[in-house]
Tab-separated table of N, CA and C and ligand atoms in Angstrom:
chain	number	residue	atom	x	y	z
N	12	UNK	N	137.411	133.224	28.573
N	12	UNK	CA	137.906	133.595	29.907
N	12	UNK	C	137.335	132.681	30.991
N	13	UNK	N	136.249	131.964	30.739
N	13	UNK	CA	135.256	130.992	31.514
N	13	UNK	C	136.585	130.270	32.169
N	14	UNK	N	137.293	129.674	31.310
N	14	UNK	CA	138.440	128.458	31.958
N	14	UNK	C	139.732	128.856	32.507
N	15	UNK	N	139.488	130.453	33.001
N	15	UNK	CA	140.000	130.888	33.547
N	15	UNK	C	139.687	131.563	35.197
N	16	UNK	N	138.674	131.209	35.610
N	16	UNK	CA	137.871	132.098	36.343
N	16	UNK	C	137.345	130.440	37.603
N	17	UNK	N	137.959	131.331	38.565
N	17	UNK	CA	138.202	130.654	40.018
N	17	UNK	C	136.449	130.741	40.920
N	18	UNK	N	136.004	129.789	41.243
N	18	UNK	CA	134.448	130.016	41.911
N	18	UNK	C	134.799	130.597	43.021
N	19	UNK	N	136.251	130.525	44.137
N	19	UNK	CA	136.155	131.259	45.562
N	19	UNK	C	137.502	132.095	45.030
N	20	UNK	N	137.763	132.868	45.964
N	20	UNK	CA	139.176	133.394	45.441
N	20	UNK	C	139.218	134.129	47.252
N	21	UNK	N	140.356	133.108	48.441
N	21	UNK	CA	140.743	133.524	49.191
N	21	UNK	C	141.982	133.966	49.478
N	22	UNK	N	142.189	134.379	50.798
N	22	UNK	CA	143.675	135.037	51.047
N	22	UNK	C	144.777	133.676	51.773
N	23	UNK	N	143.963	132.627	52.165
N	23	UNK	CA	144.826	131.712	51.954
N	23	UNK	C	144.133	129.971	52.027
N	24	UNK	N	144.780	128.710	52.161
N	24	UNK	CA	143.341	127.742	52.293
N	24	UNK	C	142.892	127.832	53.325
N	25	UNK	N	143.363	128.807	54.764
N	25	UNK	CA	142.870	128.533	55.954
N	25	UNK	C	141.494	129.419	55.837
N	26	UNK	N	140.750	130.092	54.921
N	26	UNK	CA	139.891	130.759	54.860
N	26	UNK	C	138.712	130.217	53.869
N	27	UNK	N	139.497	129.066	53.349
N	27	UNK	CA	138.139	127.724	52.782
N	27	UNK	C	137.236	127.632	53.979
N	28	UNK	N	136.039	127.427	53.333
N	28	UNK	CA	134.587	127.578	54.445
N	28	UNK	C	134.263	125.686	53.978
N	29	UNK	N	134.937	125.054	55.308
N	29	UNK	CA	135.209	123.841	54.705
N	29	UNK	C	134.095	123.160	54.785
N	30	UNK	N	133.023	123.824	55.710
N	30	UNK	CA	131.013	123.353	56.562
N	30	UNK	C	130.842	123.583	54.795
N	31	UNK	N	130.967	124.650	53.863
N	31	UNK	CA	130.403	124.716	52.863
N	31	UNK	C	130.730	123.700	51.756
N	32	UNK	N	131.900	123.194	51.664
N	32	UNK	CA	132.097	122.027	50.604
N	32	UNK	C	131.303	121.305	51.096
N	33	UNK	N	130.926	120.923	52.534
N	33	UNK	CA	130.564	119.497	52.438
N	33	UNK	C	129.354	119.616	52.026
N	34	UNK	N	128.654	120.884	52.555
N	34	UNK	CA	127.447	120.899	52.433
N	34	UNK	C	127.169	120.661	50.514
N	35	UNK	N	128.036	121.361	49.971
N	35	UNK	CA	127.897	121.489	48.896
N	35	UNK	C	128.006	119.742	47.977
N	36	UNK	N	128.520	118.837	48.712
N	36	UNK	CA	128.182	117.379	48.304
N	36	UNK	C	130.256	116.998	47.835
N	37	UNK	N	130.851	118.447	48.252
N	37	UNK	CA	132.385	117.717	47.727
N	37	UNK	C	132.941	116.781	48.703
N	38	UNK	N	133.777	116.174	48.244
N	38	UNK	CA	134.115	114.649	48.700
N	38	UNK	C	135.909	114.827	48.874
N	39	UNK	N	136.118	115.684	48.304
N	39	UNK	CA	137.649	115.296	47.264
N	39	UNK	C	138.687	116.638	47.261
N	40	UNK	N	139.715	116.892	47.912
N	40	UNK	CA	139.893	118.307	48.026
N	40	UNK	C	141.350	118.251	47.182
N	41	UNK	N	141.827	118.543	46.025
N	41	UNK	CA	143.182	118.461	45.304
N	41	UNK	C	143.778	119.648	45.314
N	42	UNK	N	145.189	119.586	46.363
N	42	UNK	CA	145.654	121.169	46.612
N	42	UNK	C	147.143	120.963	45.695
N	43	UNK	N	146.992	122.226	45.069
N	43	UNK	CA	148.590	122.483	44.581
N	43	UNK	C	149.388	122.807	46.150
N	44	UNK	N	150.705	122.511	45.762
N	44	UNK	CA	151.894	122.555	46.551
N	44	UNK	C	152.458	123.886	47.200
N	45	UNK	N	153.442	124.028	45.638
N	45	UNK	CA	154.009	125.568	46.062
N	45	UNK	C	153.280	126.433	45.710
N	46	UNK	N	154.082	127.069	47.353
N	46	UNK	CA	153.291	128.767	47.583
N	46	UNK	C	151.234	128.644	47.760
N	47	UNK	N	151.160	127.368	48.108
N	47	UNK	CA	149.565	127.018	48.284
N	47	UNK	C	149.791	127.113	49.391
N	48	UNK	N	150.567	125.066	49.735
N	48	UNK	CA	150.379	124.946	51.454
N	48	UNK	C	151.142	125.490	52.060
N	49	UNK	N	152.475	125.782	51.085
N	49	UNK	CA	153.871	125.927	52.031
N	49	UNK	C	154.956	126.902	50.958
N	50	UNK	N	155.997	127.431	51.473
N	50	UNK	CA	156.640	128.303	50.466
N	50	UNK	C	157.524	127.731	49.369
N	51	UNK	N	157.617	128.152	48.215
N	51	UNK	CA	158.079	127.207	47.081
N	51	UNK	C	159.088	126.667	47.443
N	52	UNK	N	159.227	125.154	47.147
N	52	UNK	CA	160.417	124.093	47.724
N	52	UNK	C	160.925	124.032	49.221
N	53	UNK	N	159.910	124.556	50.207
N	53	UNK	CA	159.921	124.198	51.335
N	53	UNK	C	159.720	122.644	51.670
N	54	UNK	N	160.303	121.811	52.464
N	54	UNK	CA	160.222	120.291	52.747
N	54	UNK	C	159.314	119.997	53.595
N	55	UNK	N	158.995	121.504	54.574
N	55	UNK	CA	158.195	120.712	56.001
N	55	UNK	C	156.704	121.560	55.861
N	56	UNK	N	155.649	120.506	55.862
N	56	UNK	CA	154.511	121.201	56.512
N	56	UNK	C	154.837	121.607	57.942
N	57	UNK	N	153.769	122.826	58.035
N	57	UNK	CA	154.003	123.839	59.141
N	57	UNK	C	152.680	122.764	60.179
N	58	UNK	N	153.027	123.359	61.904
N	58	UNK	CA	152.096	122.238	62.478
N	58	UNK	C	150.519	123.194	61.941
N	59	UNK	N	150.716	124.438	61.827
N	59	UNK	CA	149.401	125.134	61.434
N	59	UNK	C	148.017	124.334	60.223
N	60	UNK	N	149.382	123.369	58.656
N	60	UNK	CA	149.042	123.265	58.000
N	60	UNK	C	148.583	121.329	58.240
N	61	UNK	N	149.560	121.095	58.824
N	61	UNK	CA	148.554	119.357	59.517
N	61	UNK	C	147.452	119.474	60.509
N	62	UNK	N	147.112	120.768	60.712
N	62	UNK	CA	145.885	121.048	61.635
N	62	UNK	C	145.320	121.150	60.947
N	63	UNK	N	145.323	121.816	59.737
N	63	UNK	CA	144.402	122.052	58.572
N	63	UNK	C	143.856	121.344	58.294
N	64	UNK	N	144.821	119.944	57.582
N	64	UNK	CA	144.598	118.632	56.860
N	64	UNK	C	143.824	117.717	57.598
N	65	UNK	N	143.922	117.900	58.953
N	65	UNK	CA	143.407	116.707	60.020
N	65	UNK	C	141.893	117.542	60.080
N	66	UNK	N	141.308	118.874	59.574
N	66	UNK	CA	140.342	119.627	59.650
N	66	UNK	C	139.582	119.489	58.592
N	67	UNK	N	140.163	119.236	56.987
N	67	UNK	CA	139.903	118.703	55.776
N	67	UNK	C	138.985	117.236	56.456
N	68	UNK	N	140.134	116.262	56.620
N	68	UNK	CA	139.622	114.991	56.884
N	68	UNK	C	138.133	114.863	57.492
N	69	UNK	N	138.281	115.622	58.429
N	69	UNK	CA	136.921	115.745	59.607
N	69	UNK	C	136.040	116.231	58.737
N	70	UNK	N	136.441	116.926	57.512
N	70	UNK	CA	135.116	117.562	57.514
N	70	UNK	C	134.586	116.441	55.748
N	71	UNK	N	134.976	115.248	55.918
N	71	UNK	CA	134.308	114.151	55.085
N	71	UNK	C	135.542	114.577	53.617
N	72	UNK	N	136.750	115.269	53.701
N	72	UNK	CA	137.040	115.762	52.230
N	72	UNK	C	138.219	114.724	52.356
N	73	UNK	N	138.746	114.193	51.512
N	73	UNK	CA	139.722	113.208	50.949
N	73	UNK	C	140.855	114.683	50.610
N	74	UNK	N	141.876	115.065	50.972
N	74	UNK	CA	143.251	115.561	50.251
N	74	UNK	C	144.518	115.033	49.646
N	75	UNK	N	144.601	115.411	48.253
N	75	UNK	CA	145.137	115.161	47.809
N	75	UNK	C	146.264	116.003	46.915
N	76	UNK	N	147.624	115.953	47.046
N	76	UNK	CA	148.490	116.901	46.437
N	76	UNK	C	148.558	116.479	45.072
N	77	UNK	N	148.534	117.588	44.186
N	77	UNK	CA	148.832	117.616	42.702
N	77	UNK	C	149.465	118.408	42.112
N	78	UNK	N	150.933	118.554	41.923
N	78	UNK	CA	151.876	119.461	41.844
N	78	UNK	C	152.990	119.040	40.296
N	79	UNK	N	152.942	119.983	39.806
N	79	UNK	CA	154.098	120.214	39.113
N	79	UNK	C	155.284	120.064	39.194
N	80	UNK	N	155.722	120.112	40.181
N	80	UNK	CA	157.109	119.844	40.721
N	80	UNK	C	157.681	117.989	40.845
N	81	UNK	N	158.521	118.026	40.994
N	81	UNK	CA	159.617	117.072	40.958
N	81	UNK	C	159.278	115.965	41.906
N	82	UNK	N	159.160	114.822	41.421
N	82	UNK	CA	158.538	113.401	42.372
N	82	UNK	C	159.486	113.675	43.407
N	83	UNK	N	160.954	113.827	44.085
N	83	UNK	CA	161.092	113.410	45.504
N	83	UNK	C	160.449	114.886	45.402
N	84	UNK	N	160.046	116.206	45.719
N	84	UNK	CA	160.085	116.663	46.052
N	84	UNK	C	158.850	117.092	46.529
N	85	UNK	N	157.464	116.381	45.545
N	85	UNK	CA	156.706	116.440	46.203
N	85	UNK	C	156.400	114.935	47.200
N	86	UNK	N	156.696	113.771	46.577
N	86	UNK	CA	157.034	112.934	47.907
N	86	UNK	C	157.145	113.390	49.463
N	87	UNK	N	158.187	113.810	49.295
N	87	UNK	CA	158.998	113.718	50.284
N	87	UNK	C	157.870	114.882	51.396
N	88	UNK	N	157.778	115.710	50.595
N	88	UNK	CA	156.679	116.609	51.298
N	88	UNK	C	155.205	115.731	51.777
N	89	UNK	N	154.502	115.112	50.965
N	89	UNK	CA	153.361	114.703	51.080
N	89	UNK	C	153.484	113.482	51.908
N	90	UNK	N	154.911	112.502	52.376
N	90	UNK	CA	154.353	111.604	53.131
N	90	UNK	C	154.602	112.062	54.456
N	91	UNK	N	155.824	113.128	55.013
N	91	UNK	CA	155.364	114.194	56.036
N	91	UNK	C	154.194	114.518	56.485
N	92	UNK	N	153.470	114.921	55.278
N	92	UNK	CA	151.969	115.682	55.409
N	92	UNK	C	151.232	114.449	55.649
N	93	UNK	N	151.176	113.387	54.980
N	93	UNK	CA	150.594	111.700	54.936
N	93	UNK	C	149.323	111.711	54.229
N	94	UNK	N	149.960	112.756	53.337
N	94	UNK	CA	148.313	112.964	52.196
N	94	UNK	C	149.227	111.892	50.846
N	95	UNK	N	147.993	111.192	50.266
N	95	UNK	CA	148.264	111.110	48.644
N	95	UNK	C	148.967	112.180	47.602
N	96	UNK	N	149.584	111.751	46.647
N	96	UNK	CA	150.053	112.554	45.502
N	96	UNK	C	150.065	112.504	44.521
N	97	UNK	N	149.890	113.404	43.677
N	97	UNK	CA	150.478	113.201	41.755
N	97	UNK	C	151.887	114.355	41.739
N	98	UNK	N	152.858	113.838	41.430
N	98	UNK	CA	153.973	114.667	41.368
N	98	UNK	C	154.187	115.178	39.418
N	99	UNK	N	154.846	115.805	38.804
N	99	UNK	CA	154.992	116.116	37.332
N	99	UNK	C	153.524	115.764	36.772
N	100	UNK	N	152.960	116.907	37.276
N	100	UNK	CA	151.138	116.861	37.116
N	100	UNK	C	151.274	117.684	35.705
N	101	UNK	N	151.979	118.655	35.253
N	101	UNK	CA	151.852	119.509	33.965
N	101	UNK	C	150.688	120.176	33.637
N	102	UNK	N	150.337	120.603	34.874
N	102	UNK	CA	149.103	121.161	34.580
N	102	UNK	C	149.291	122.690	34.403
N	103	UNK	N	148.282	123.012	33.481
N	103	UNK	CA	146.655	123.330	33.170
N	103	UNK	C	146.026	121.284	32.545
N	104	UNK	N	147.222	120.879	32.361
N	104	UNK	CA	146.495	119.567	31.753
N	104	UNK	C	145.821	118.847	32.653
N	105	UNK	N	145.010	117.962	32.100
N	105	UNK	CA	143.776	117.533	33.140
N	105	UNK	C	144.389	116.037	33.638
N	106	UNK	N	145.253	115.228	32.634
N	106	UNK	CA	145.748	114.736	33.259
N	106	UNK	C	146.074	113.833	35.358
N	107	UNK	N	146.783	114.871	35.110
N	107	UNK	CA	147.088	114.538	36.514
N	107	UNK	C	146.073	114.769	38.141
N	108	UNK	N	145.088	116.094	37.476
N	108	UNK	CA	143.792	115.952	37.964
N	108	UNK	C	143.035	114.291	37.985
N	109	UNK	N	142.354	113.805	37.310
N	109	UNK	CA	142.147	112.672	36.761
N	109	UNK	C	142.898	111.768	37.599
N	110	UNK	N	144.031	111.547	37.560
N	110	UNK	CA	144.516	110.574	38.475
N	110	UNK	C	144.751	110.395	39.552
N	111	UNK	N	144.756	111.944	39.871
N	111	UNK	CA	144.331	111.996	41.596
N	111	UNK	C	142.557	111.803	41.918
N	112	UNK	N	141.840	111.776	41.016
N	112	UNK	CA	140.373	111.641	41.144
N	112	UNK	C	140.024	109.653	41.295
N	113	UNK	N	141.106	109.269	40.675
N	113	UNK	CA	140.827	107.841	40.103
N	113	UNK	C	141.588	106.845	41.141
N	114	UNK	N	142.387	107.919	41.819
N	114	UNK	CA	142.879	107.486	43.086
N	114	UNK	C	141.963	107.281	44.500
N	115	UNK	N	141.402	108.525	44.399
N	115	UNK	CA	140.630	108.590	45.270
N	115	UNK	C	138.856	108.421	45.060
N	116	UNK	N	138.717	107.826	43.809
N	116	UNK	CA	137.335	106.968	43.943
N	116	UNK	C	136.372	108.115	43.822
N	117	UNK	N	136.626	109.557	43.235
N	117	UNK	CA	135.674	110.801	43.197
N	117	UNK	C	135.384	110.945	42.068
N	118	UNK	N	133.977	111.524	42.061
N	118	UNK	CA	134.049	112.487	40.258
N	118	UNK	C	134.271	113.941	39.952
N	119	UNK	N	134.410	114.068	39.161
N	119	UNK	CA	134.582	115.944	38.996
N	119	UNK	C	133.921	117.070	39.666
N	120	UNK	N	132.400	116.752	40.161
N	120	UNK	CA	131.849	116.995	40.458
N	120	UNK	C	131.560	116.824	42.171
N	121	UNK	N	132.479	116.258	42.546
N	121	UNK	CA	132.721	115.671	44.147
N	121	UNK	C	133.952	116.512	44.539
N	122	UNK	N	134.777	117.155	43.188
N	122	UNK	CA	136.089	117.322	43.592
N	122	UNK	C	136.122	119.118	43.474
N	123	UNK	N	137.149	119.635	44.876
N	123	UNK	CA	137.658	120.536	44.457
N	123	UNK	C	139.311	120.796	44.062
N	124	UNK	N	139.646	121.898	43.481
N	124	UNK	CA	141.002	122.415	43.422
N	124	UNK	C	141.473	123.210	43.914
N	125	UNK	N	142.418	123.585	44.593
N	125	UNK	CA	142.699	125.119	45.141
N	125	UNK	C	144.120	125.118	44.810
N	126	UNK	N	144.311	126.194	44.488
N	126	UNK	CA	146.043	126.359	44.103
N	126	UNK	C	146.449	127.962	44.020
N	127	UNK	N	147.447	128.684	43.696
N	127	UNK	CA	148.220	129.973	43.978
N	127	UNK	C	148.140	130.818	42.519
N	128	UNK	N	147.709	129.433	41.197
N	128	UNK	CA	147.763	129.839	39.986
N	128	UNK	C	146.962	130.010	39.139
N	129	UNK	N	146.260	130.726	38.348
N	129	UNK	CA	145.314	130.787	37.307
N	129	UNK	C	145.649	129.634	36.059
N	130	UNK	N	146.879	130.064	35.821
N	130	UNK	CA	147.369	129.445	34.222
N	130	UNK	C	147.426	127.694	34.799
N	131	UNK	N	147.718	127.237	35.650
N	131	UNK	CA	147.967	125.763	36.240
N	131	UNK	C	146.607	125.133	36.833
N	132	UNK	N	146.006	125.904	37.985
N	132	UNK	CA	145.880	125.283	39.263
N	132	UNK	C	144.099	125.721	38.872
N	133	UNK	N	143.461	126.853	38.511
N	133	UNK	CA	142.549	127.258	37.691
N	133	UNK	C	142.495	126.635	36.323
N	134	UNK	N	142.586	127.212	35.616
N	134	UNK	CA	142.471	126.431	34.551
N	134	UNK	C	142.436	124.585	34.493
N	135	UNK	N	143.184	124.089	35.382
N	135	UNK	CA	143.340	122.734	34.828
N	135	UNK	C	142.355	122.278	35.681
N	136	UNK	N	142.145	122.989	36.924
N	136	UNK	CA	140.900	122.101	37.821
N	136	UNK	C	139.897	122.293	36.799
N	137	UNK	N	139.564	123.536	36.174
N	137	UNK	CA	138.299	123.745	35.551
N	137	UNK	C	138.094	123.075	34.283
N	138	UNK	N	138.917	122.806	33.980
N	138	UNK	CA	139.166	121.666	32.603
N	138	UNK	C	138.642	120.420	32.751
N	139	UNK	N	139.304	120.068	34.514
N	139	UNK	CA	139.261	118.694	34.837
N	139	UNK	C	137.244	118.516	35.091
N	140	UNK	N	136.949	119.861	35.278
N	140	UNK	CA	135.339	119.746	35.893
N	140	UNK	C	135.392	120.075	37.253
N	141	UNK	N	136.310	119.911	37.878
N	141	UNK	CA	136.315	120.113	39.358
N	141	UNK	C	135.957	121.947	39.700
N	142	UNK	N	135.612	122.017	41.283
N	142	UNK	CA	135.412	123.090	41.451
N	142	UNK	C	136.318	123.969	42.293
N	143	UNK	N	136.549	125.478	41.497
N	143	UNK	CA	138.271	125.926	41.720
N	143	UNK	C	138.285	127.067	42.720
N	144	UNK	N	138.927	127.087	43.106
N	144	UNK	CA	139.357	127.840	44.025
N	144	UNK	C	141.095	128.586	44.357
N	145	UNK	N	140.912	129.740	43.983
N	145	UNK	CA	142.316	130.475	44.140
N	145	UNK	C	142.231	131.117	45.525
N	146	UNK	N	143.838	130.826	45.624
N	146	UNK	CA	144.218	131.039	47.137
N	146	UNK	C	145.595	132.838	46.551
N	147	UNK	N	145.779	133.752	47.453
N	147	UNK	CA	146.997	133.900	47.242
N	147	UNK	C	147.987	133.431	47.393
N	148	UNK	N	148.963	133.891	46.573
N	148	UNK	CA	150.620	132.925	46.926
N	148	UNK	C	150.983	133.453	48.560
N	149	UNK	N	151.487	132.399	48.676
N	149	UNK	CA	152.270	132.241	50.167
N	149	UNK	C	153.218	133.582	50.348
N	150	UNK	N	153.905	133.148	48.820
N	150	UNK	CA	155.823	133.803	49.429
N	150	UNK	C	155.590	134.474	47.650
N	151	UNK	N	156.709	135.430	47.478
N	151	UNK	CA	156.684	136.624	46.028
N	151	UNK	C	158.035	135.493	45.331
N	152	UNK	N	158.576	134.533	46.456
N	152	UNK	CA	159.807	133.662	45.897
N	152	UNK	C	159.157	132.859	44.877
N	153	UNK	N	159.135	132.438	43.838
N	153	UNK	CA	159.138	132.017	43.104
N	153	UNK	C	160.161	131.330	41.650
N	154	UNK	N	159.305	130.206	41.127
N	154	UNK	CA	160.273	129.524	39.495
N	154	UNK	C	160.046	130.782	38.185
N	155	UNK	N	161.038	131.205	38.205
N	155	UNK	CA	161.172	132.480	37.408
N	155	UNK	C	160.156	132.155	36.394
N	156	UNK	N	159.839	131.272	35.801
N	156	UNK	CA	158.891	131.043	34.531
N	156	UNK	C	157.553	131.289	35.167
N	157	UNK	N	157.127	131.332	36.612
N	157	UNK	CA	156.344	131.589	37.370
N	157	UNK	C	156.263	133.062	37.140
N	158	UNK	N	156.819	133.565	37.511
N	158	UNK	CA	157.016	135.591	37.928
N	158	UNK	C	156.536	136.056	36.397
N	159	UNK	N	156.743	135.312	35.528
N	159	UNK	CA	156.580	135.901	34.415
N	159	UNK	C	154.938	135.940	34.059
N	160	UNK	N	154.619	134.386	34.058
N	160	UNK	CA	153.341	134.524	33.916
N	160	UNK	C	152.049	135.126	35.052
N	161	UNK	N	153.094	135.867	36.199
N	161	UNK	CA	152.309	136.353	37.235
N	161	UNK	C	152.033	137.583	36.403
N	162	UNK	N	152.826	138.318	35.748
N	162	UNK	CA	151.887	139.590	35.250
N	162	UNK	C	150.719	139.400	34.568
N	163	UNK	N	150.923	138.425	33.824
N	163	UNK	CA	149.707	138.378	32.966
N	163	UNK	C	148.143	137.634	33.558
N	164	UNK	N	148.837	137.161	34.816
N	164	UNK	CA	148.114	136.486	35.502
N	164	UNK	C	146.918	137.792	36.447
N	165	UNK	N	147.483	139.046	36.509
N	165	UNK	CA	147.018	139.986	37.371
N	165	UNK	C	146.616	140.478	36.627
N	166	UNK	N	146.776	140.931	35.221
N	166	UNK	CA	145.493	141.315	34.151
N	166	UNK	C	144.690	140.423	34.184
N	167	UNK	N	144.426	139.645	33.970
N	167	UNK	CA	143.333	138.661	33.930
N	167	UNK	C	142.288	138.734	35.263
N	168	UNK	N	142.944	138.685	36.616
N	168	UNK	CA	142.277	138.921	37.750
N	168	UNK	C	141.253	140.425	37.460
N	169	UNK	N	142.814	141.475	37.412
N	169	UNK	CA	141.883	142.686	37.135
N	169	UNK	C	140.496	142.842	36.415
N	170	UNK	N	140.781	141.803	35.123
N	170	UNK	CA	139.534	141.738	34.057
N	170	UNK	C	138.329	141.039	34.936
N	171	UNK	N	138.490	139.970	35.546
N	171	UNK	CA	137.542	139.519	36.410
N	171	UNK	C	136.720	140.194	37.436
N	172	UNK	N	137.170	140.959	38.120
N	172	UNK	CA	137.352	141.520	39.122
N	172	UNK	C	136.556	142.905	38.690
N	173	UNK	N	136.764	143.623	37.269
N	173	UNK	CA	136.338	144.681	36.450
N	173	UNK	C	134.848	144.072	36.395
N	174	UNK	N	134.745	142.528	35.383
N	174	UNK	CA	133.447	142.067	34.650
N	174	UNK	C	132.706	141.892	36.230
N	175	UNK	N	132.837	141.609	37.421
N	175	UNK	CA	132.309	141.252	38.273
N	175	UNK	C	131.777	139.830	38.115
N	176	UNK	N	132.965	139.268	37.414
N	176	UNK	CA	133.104	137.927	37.815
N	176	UNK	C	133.673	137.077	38.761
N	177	UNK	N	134.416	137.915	39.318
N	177	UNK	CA	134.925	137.624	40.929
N	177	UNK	C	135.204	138.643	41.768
N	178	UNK	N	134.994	138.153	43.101
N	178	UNK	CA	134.962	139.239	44.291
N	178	UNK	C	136.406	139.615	44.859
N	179	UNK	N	137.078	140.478	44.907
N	179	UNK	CA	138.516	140.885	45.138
N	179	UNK	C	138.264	140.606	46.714
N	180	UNK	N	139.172	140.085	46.983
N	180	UNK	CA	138.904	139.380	48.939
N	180	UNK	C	139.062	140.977	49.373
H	205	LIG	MG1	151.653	126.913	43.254
């Protein structure tokens, strides 16, 4: 269950304690896409969420998108946003972690993850070594192969949450 299990678990990234990464020595911030920054297959960052990013920057962290989804689609999103990308990341695989790390000159240990998913965005940061962080989903809209693994995804929380391995926000 270890490579399943998120070190922060907030209600969204605007509630990342961003004084604490740095302090903590991270360098490197790798956010999943949908239902993280913005609602699944939405095109436009919100001005809320380039306040964010320009707040990342300041605070010494490199961002970088790493998404599952479809090259224009995370393109097209990320040079809007004017962050770096890995688009058809396939994660839980570490993969595409890794190449957003090798992009940006970090080690595992410099880097965090934050994403909407246990089975993807958890797991694969924690694979990659990086340090994870679950956000809730944005929007309940979702890729039906998504909804599915959300049930099983909320037993697993529950189990966490039971062992007092994580704090229910
Ligand atoms: Mg997501």
């Amino acid at each position: 269950m270890g490579g399943l299990r998120p070190q922060e678990y907030h209600n969204s990234i605007f509630e990342i304690d961003l004084d604490r990464l740095r302090r903590m020595g991270k360098r490197a911030i790798i956010l999943d896409l949908d239902n993280t920054l913005v609602r699944w297959n939405d095109p436009t960052p919100t001005p809320k969420l380039l306040e964010w990013l320009a707040a990342v920057r300041a605070h010494g962290l490199m961002p970088c998108i790493v998404s599952n989804n479809s090259g224009p689609r995370v393109g097209e999103f990320a040079a809007r946003a004017g962050v770096p990308f890995v688009p058809s990341a396939a994660k839980p695989r570490v993969k595409g972690f890794r190449q957003a790390m090798r992009q940006l000159g970090v080690a595992p240990h410099e880097t965090v993850v934050v994403g909407d998913q246990l089975f993807t965005d958890v797991l694969g940061g924690n694979r990659a070594g990086a340090y994870t962080i679950l956000v809730v989903p944005i929007d309940r809209r979702e890729f039906i192969g998504t909804r599915l693994v959300r049930l099983i995804e909320r037993r697993v929380l529950r189990y966490l949450f039971r062992q007092g391995l994580l704090t229910p926000k």
